[in-house]
Amino acid sequence: MQQFEIFYMTTPILMTRSKNIYHITFWFVSVFIWLFTMFVASDFKNVLTFKTITVTIAFNLCFALAVYTNLRFLLPVFFKKKSFFLFFTFLFISAGLSAFLIQFLLIYPLNSFVLEEDGFKSFLFSEWFGFFIFSLVYVGITSIFSLTREWFILQKISSQLKDIEKEKLEAELKVLKTQIKPHFLFNSLNNIYSLALDKSDDTATVVLQLSDLMRYILYDCNEKLVDINKELDFTRNYISLHKIRLDETTPINFIVNGHFDGHKIAPLLFEPFIENAFKHGLYGKELDSFINITFNFDENDQMELVIENSYDPNWDHSKKKNGGIGIQNVIRRLELIYPNKHKLSIDKDEKTFKVSLNIELS
């Protein structure tokens, strides 16, 4: 209903050339049907005289009053105000006025001009109610034609808008994904830089691991959805990349519960949350630092990711802050890819920072 309301508020009836052609054709056919009906009613006598044609056209002009009052004013009022009472009240008034014009301004004044034609006389209704019914029939037929045509136009416009919106969302997703890739590379290079400064023997190993991770990002992640096995492998390798620069006693747990074979998921959804845990959850080699990463899969195609890491509100987290691109990015991607199919909660207390993400898998 709202679509019709918008249409009638912005697109008046009979404004395009094609509409004018439709209406001219309709009235031409109407005049022809009236004349043909009179021809049949007069036992196929010749009624195609100047008199009968003139009055028949005049009849149709009176019917047109009701038709265009309805199309031009009543239908827009009906769809805008959503008032059946208002619509039908003015509809009956316009149909009655049309019948009045035919009865009292055409039939009576032109009685001597045309009623001597036998065929015409035998066909005409002399009662006002008959012309009133004819007016309603004309209004009904033209309303059906008009609304049907506008419905098809609205469907076409709606389809075009959906295509545009889809293209817009896909373009936004591509932009978001391109933000993730350099963001990931930047943070990984920071890890390698730290190892290089310490002249660690693990530097070469980390470079190779980073190469594998980048290969996944550059090639597999171009797809809208990837096999969840690949995404979990990427997550494991990403965690391993971070663990190399940490003390072996730092508790970092990665657990996967349930079966997930055959499922797909949008790529790189977990990495920003895991990166955030490593960035803000570890305080050097303190014993109370920890990171727990748990994936739970159930039989109802539901996936839950829970990330818990140590958190100290007194520690200066701004030292490791670089704009928060990752978290805001993934939140927007979740909104676009999994609308009404995900739930994200982020909580923290004096000791723990917790991220819980639930997704309905495909």
Coordinates of C-alpha atoms in Angstrom, one line a residue:
M1 CA 0.0 0.0 0.0
Q2 CA 2.8 2.4 0.8
Q3 CA 4.4 1.9 -2.6
F4 CA 1.1 2.9 -4.3
E5 CA 0.9 5.9 -2.0
I6 CA 4.4 7.0 -2.9
F7 CA 3.7 6.5 -6.6
Y8 CA 0.6 8.6 -6.6
M9 CA 2.2 11.3 -4.6
T10 CA 5.1 11.6 -7.1
T11 CA 3.8 10.4 -10.5
P12 CA 0.5 11.9 -11.7
I13 CA -1.8 10.0 -14.0
L14 CA -1.6 10.7 -17.8
M15 CA 1.8 12.4 -17.7
T16 CA 3.6 10.3 -20.2
R17 CA 3.1 9.8 -23.9
S18 CA 2.4 6.1 -23.6
K19 CA -0.3 6.7 -21.1
N20 CA -2.0 9.2 -23.4
I21 CA -2.0 6.6 -26.2
Y22 CA -3.6 4.0 -23.9
H23 CA -6.3 6.4 -22.9
I24 CA -7.1 7.6 -26.5
T25 CA -7.3 3.9 -27.6
F26 CA -9.6 3.1 -24.7
W27 CA -12.1 5.9 -25.6
F28 CA -12.0 5.1 -29.3
V29 CA -12.9 1.5 -28.4
S30 CA -15.6 2.7 -26.1
V31 CA -17.3 4.8 -28.8
F32 CA -17.0 1.9 -31.2
I33 CA -18.7 -0.5 -28.8
W34 CA -21.6 1.9 -28.1
L35 CA -22.2 2.4 -31.9
F36 CA -21.9 -1.3 -32.6
T37 CA -24.3 -2.1 -29.8
M38 CA -26.9 0.4 -31.2
F39 CA -26.4 -1.1 -34.6
V40 CA -27.3 -4.6 -33.3
A41 CA -30.2 -3.2 -31.2
S42 CA -31.7 -1.5 -34.3
D43 CA -31.8 -4.8 -36.2
F44 CA -28.6 -3.9 -38.1
K45 CA -30.1 -0.7 -39.5
N46 CA -27.8 2.2 -40.3
V47 CA -27.3 4.3 -37.2
L48 CA -23.9 5.7 -38.0
T49 CA -25.2 9.2 -38.7
F50 CA -23.6 12.4 -37.7
K51 CA -26.3 12.8 -35.0
T52 CA -25.7 9.5 -33.2
I53 CA -22.0 9.7 -33.5
T54 CA -22.0 13.2 -32.0
V55 CA -24.2 12.2 -29.0
T56 CA -22.3 9.0 -28.5
I57 CA -19.1 11.0 -28.2
A58 CA -20.8 13.4 -25.8
F59 CA -21.9 10.4 -23.7
N60 CA -18.4 9.2 -23.4
L61 CA -17.2 12.7 -22.5
C62 CA -19.6 12.6 -19.5
F63 CA -18.4 9.1 -18.5
A64 CA -14.8 10.5 -18.8
L65 CA -15.7 13.0 -16.1
A66 CA -16.2 10.2 -13.6
V67 CA -13.3 8.2 -14.9
Y68 CA -10.7 11.0 -14.7
T69 CA -12.1 12.4 -11.4
N70 CA -11.4 8.9 -10.1
L71 CA -8.0 8.4 -11.7
R72 CA -6.7 12.0 -11.2
F73 CA -8.1 12.7 -7.7
L74 CA -9.9 9.9 -5.9
L75 CA -7.4 7.1 -6.3
P76 CA -4.5 9.4 -5.0
V77 CA -6.7 10.5 -2.1
F78 CA -7.6 6.8 -1.4
F79 CA -4.1 5.5 -1.3
K80 CA -2.7 8.5 0.5
K81 CA -5.4 8.8 3.2
K82 CA -6.3 5.1 3.2
S83 CA -10.0 6.0 3.6
F84 CA -12.5 3.7 2.0
F85 CA -15.4 5.9 3.1
L86 CA -13.9 9.0 1.5
F87 CA -13.1 7.2 -1.7
F88 CA -16.5 5.6 -2.3
T89 CA -18.4 8.8 -1.2
F90 CA -16.7 10.9 -3.8
L91 CA -16.8 8.1 -6.3
F92 CA -20.6 7.9 -6.1
I93 CA -20.8 11.7 -6.3
S94 CA -18.7 11.8 -9.5
A95 CA -20.7 8.9 -11.1
G96 CA -24.0 10.5 -10.2
L97 CA -22.8 13.8 -11.6
S98 CA -21.8 12.1 -14.8
A99 CA -25.3 10.4 -15.1
F100 CA -26.9 13.8 -14.4
L101 CA -25.0 15.5 -17.2
I102 CA -26.1 12.7 -19.6
Q103 CA -29.7 12.7 -18.5
F104 CA -30.5 16.4 -18.1
L105 CA -27.9 18.1 -20.3
L106 CA -27.8 15.7 -23.2
I107 CA -31.0 13.6 -23.4
Y108 CA -33.6 16.2 -22.7
P109 CA -32.1 19.1 -24.7
L110 CA -31.2 16.9 -27.6
N111 CA -34.5 14.9 -27.6
S112 CA -35.7 16.4 -30.8
F113 CA -32.2 16.3 -32.4
V114 CA -31.5 12.6 -32.2
L115 CA -34.3 10.6 -30.6
E116 CA -36.1 10.2 -33.9
E117 CA -33.5 7.7 -34.9
D118 CA -35.3 4.4 -34.1
G119 CA -32.2 2.4 -33.3
F120 CA -30.8 5.0 -31.0
K121 CA -34.2 5.5 -29.3
S122 CA -34.6 1.7 -28.6
F123 CA -31.2 1.5 -27.1
L124 CA -31.0 4.5 -24.7
F125 CA -31.8 4.2 -21.0
S126 CA -34.2 7.0 -20.1
E127 CA -33.6 6.5 -16.4
W128 CA -30.8 8.3 -14.5
F129 CA -29.9 5.1 -12.5
G130 CA -28.9 3.3 -15.7
F131 CA -26.3 6.0 -16.6
F132 CA -25.1 6.0 -13.0
I133 CA -24.4 2.2 -13.3
F134 CA -22.6 2.8 -16.6
S135 CA -20.4 5.5 -14.9
L136 CA -19.5 3.0 -12.2
V137 CA -18.6 0.3 -14.7
Y138 CA -16.4 2.7 -16.6
V139 CA -14.7 3.8 -13.4
G140 CA -14.2 0.2 -12.3
I141 CA -12.7 -1.0 -15.6
T142 CA -10.3 2.0 -15.9
S143 CA -9.3 1.6 -12.2
I144 CA -8.4 -2.0 -12.8
F145 CA -6.4 -1.1 -15.9
S146 CA -4.6 1.8 -14.2
L147 CA -3.8 0.0 -11.0
T148 CA -2.6 -3.1 -12.8
R149 CA -0.3 -1.0 -15.0
E150 CA 1.0 0.9 -12.0
W151 CA 1.6 -2.3 -10.1
F152 CA 3.8 -3.7 -12.9
I153 CA 5.7 -0.4 -13.0
L154 CA 6.2 -0.5 -9.3
Q155 CA 7.4 -4.1 -9.5
K156 CA 9.9 -3.1 -12.1
I157 CA 11.1 -0.1 -10.1
S158 CA 11.3 -2.3 -6.9
S159 CA 13.3 -4.9 -8.8
Q160 CA 15.7 -2.2 -10.0
L161 CA 16.0 -0.7 -6.6
K162 CA 16.8 -4.1 -5.1
D163 CA 19.5 -4.6 -7.8
I164 CA 21.0 -1.2 -7.0
E165 CA 20.9 -1.9 -3.3
K166 CA 22.5 -5.3 -3.8
E167 CA 25.3 -3.8 -5.9
K168 CA 25.8 -1.1 -3.3
L169 CA 26.1 -3.7 -0.5
E170 CA 28.5 -5.8 -2.6
A171 CA 30.6 -2.8 -3.2
E172 CA 30.7 -1.9 0.5
L173 CA 31.6 -5.5 1.4
K174 CA 34.5 -5.3 -1.1
V175 CA 35.7 -2.1 0.5
L176 CA 35.5 -3.5 4.0
K177 CA 37.4 -6.6 2.9
T178 CA 40.1 -4.6 1.3
Q179 CA 40.5 -2.7 4.6
I180 CA 41.0 -6.0 6.5
K181 CA 43.8 -7.2 4.2
P182 CA 46.3 -4.4 4.7
H183 CA 45.2 -4.1 8.4
F184 CA 46.1 -7.8 8.9
L185 CA 49.4 -7.4 7.1
F186 CA 50.3 -4.3 9.1
N187 CA 49.8 -6.1 12.4
S188 CA 51.6 -9.2 11.2
L189 CA 54.6 -7.1 10.1
N190 CA 54.7 -5.5 13.5
N191 CA 55.1 -9.0 15.0
I192 CA 57.9 -9.8 12.6
Y193 CA 59.5 -6.5 13.3
S194 CA 59.6 -7.2 17.0
L195 CA 61.2 -10.6 16.4
A196 CA 63.8 -9.0 14.1
L197 CA 64.7 -6.5 16.7
D198 CA 65.3 -9.3 19.2
K199 CA 67.2 -11.2 16.5
S200 CA 65.0 -14.2 17.1
D201 CA 65.6 -17.5 15.3
D202 CA 61.9 -17.7 14.7
T203 CA 61.8 -14.8 12.3
A204 CA 62.2 -16.9 9.2
T205 CA 59.5 -19.3 10.4
V206 CA 57.1 -16.5 11.0
V207 CA 57.7 -15.1 7.5
L208 CA 56.8 -18.4 6.0
Q209 CA 53.7 -18.6 8.2
L210 CA 52.7 -15.2 7.1
S211 CA 53.2 -16.2 3.5
D212 CA 50.7 -19.0 3.9
L213 CA 48.2 -16.7 5.6
M214 CA 48.5 -14.1 2.9
R215 CA 48.0 -16.7 0.2
Y216 CA 44.7 -17.6 1.9
I217 CA 43.7 -13.9 2.2
L218 CA 44.6 -13.0 -1.4
Y219 CA 43.0 -16.0 -3.2
D220 CA 40.4 -17.9 -1.1
C221 CA 39.0 -14.8 0.6
N222 CA 37.8 -13.4 -2.7
E223 CA 34.8 -15.7 -2.5
K224 CA 31.7 -14.6 -0.6
L225 CA 31.8 -17.8 1.5
V226 CA 34.6 -20.2 2.2
D227 CA 34.7 -23.7 3.7
I228 CA 34.7 -23.3 7.4
N229 CA 37.5 -25.8 7.7
K230 CA 39.8 -23.4 5.8
E231 CA 38.7 -20.5 8.0
L232 CA 39.5 -22.5 11.2
D233 CA 42.9 -23.5 9.7
F234 CA 43.6 -19.9 9.1
T235 CA 42.6 -19.1 12.6
R236 CA 44.9 -21.8 14.1
N237 CA 47.8 -20.5 12.0
Y238 CA 47.1 -16.9 12.9
I239 CA 47.1 -17.9 16.6
S240 CA 50.4 -19.7 16.1
L241 CA 51.9 -16.7 14.5
H242 CA 51.1 -14.7 17.6
K243 CA 52.3 -17.4 20.0
I244 CA 55.8 -17.5 18.6
R245 CA 56.7 -14.1 20.2
L246 CA 55.2 -15.1 23.6
D247 CA 56.5 -17.0 26.5
E248 CA 55.6 -20.7 26.4
T249 CA 53.9 -20.4 29.8
T250 CA 51.4 -17.9 28.6
P251 CA 48.0 -19.7 28.7
I252 CA 46.5 -19.5 25.2
N253 CA 43.8 -22.1 24.6
F254 CA 42.1 -22.8 21.2
I255 CA 39.2 -25.3 21.4
V256 CA 36.7 -26.5 18.7
N257 CA 33.6 -28.4 19.9
G258 CA 31.1 -30.2 17.6
H259 CA 30.9 -31.0 13.9
F260 CA 31.1 -28.4 11.2
D261 CA 31.9 -30.3 8.0
G262 CA 30.0 -29.0 4.9
H263 CA 29.3 -25.6 6.3
K264 CA 30.5 -22.3 4.8
I265 CA 31.1 -18.9 6.3
A266 CA 32.1 -15.4 5.3
P267 CA 36.0 -15.2 5.4
L268 CA 38.0 -13.2 8.0
L269 CA 35.2 -12.7 10.5
F270 CA 37.1 -14.1 13.4
E271 CA 40.5 -12.5 12.9
P272 CA 39.7 -9.0 14.2
F273 CA 38.3 -10.4 17.5
I274 CA 41.3 -12.7 17.9
E275 CA 43.7 -9.8 17.1
N276 CA 42.0 -7.7 19.6
A277 CA 42.5 -10.4 22.3
F278 CA 46.2 -10.6 21.6
K279 CA 46.6 -6.8 21.4
H280 CA 44.9 -6.0 24.7
G281 CA 44.8 -9.3 26.6
L282 CA 48.5 -9.9 27.3
Y283 CA 50.7 -7.8 29.6
G284 CA 54.2 -8.9 29.0
K285 CA 54.9 -12.2 30.9
E286 CA 52.5 -11.7 33.8
L287 CA 51.1 -14.9 35.1
D288 CA 47.5 -13.6 35.1
S289 CA 47.4 -13.0 31.4
F290 CA 45.4 -15.5 29.3
I291 CA 43.4 -16.0 26.1
N292 CA 40.7 -18.6 25.6
I293 CA 39.2 -19.1 22.2
T294 CA 36.4 -21.6 21.8
F295 CA 34.3 -22.6 18.8
N296 CA 31.0 -24.5 19.5
F297 CA 29.0 -26.1 16.7
D298 CA 25.6 -27.7 17.3
E299 CA 23.3 -29.8 15.2
N300 CA 21.0 -26.8 14.3
D301 CA 23.7 -25.2 12.1
Q302 CA 24.5 -22.7 14.8
M303 CA 28.0 -21.6 15.5
E304 CA 29.2 -19.9 18.7
L305 CA 32.6 -18.2 19.1
V306 CA 33.6 -17.2 22.6
I307 CA 36.8 -15.3 23.2
E308 CA 37.9 -14.5 26.7
N309 CA 41.1 -12.7 27.5
S310 CA 42.6 -11.1 30.6
Y311 CA 41.8 -7.4 31.0
D312 CA 43.3 -4.7 33.3
P313 CA 41.3 -1.5 33.2
N314 CA 44.3 0.3 34.8
W315 CA 46.6 -0.6 32.0
D316 CA 47.1 1.9 29.2
H317 CA 45.4 0.3 26.3
S318 CA 46.0 3.3 24.1
K319 CA 49.6 2.1 23.6
K320 CA 48.3 -0.6 21.3
K321 CA 45.4 1.3 19.8
N322 CA 45.5 2.0 16.0
G323 CA 42.0 3.2 15.3
G324 CA 39.8 0.2 15.9
I325 CA 39.4 -0.5 12.2
G326 CA 39.1 -4.2 12.6
I327 CA 36.3 -4.4 15.1
Q328 CA 34.1 -1.8 13.5
N329 CA 34.8 -3.4 10.1
V330 CA 33.7 -6.9 11.2
I331 CA 30.6 -5.5 12.9
R332 CA 29.5 -3.8 9.7
R333 CA 30.2 -7.0 7.7
L334 CA 28.1 -9.1 10.0
E335 CA 25.2 -6.6 9.6
L336 CA 25.5 -6.9 5.8
I337 CA 26.2 -10.7 5.4
Y338 CA 24.2 -12.1 8.3
P339 CA 21.2 -9.7 8.9
N340 CA 19.0 -11.2 11.6
K341 CA 21.2 -14.3 11.6
H342 CA 23.9 -13.3 14.1
K343 CA 24.2 -12.0 17.6
L344 CA 27.3 -10.2 18.9
S345 CA 27.9 -9.3 22.5
I346 CA 31.0 -7.6 23.9
D347 CA 31.4 -7.5 27.7
K348 CA 34.1 -6.7 30.2
D349 CA 34.6 -6.5 33.9
E350 CA 37.6 -5.7 36.1
K351 CA 39.6 -8.8 35.0
T352 CA 38.1 -10.3 31.8
F353 CA 37.1 -9.1 28.3
K354 CA 34.6 -11.4 26.6
V355 CA 33.4 -11.5 23.0
S356 CA 30.5 -13.8 22.1
L357 CA 29.4 -14.3 18.5
N358 CA 26.6 -16.5 17.4
I359 CA 26.0 -17.1 13.6
E360 CA 23.4 -19.2 11.8
L361 CA 25.5 -21.1 9.2
S362 CA 24.6 -21.8 5.6

